[in-house]
């Protein structure tokens, strides 16, 4: 719906269910800390949030 995909930072492949679950858990923490984990991408050189860093993932456009 948003034409984005979460992939492995190093290989570009799918992150799988385990890492997606870790990413989801850390996203909860990101929200509880005054949304700082979500805003972190504004200051990060790699444009990653806390949950992206925890799962070693990136969000990329799919072009669709």
mmCIF file of C-alpha atoms in Angstrom:
data_model
loop_
_atom_site.group_PDB
_atom_site.id
_atom_site.type_symbol
_atom_site.label_atom_id
_atom_site.label_comp_id
_atom_site.label_asym_id
_atom_site.label_seq_id
_atom_site.Cartn_x
_atom_site.Cartn_y
_atom_site.Cartn_z
ATOM 1 C CA UNK A 1 0.000 0.000 0.000
ATOM 2 C CA UNK A 2 2.891 2.391 0.757
ATOM 3 C CA UNK A 3 5.279 0.926 -1.864
ATOM 4 C CA UNK A 4 7.995 0.225 0.720
ATOM 5 C CA UNK A 5 9.704 -2.939 1.910
ATOM 6 C CA UNK A 6 11.863 -3.856 4.934
ATOM 7 C CA UNK A 7 15.016 -5.696 3.879
ATOM 8 C CA UNK A 8 18.328 -6.828 5.369
ATOM 9 C CA UNK A 9 20.786 -3.947 5.551
ATOM 10 C CA UNK A 10 23.734 -5.953 4.248
ATOM 11 C CA UNK A 11 22.234 -8.304 1.672
ATOM 12 C CA UNK A 12 18.956 -6.734 0.633
ATOM 13 C CA UNK A 13 17.027 -9.945 1.238
ATOM 14 C CA UNK A 14 13.908 -10.426 3.351
ATOM 15 C CA UNK A 15 14.480 -10.185 7.122
ATOM 16 C CA UNK A 16 12.240 -13.135 8.051
ATOM 17 C CA UNK A 17 9.751 -13.609 10.871
ATOM 18 C CA UNK A 18 12.255 -13.716 13.747
ATOM 19 C CA UNK A 19 13.928 -10.432 12.930
ATOM 20 C CA UNK A 20 10.569 -8.873 12.074
ATOM 21 C CA UNK A 21 9.373 -9.813 15.573
ATOM 22 C CA UNK A 22 12.475 -8.262 17.151
ATOM 23 C CA UNK A 23 11.904 -5.151 15.049
ATOM 24 C CA UNK A 24 8.301 -4.963 16.249
ATOM 25 C CA UNK A 25 9.304 -5.365 19.933
ATOM 26 C CA UNK A 26 11.901 -2.604 19.691
ATOM 27 C CA UNK A 27 9.392 -0.387 17.876
ATOM 28 C CA UNK A 28 7.228 -0.570 21.004
ATOM 29 C CA UNK A 29 10.162 0.651 23.086
ATOM 30 C CA UNK A 30 10.814 3.365 20.487
ATOM 31 C CA UNK A 31 7.297 4.649 21.024
ATOM 32 C CA UNK A 32 7.415 4.533 24.812
ATOM 33 C CA UNK A 33 10.520 6.726 24.972
ATOM 34 C CA UNK A 34 8.730 9.869 23.757
ATOM 35 C CA UNK A 35 8.902 8.611 20.161
ATOM 36 C CA UNK A 36 12.656 9.194 20.231
ATOM 37 C CA UNK A 37 13.307 5.852 18.523
ATOM 38 C CA UNK A 38 11.170 6.904 15.568
ATOM 39 C CA UNK A 39 12.662 10.393 15.374
ATOM 40 C CA UNK A 40 16.192 8.977 15.541
ATOM 41 C CA UNK A 41 16.269 8.654 11.735
ATOM 42 C CA UNK A 42 16.349 12.456 11.489
ATOM 43 C CA UNK A 43 19.830 12.514 13.061
ATOM 44 C CA UNK A 44 21.178 9.160 11.917
ATOM 45 C CA UNK A 45 23.552 9.156 8.951
ATOM 46 C CA UNK A 46 22.025 5.882 7.675
ATOM 47 C CA UNK A 47 18.439 7.110 8.249
ATOM 48 C CA UNK A 48 17.632 4.156 10.529
ATOM 49 C CA UNK A 49 15.283 4.082 13.493
ATOM 50 C CA UNK A 50 16.106 2.144 16.664
ATOM 51 C CA UNK A 51 14.095 -0.867 15.520
ATOM 52 C CA UNK A 52 15.888 -0.854 12.162
ATOM 53 C CA UNK A 53 19.225 -0.876 13.954
ATOM 54 C CA UNK A 54 18.127 -3.699 16.288
ATOM 55 C CA UNK A 55 17.034 -5.878 13.364
ATOM 56 C CA UNK A 56 19.864 -4.755 11.042
ATOM 57 C CA UNK A 57 17.264 -3.716 8.477
ATOM 58 C CA UNK A 58 16.413 -0.807 6.212
ATOM 59 C CA UNK A 59 13.199 0.411 4.616
ATOM 60 C CA UNK A 60 13.422 0.772 0.846
ATOM 61 C CA UNK A 61 10.931 1.906 -1.808
ATOM 62 C CA UNK A 62 9.582 -0.822 -4.085
ATOM 63 C CA UNK A 63 8.893 1.522 -6.948
ATOM 64 C CA UNK A 64 5.336 0.292 -7.380
#
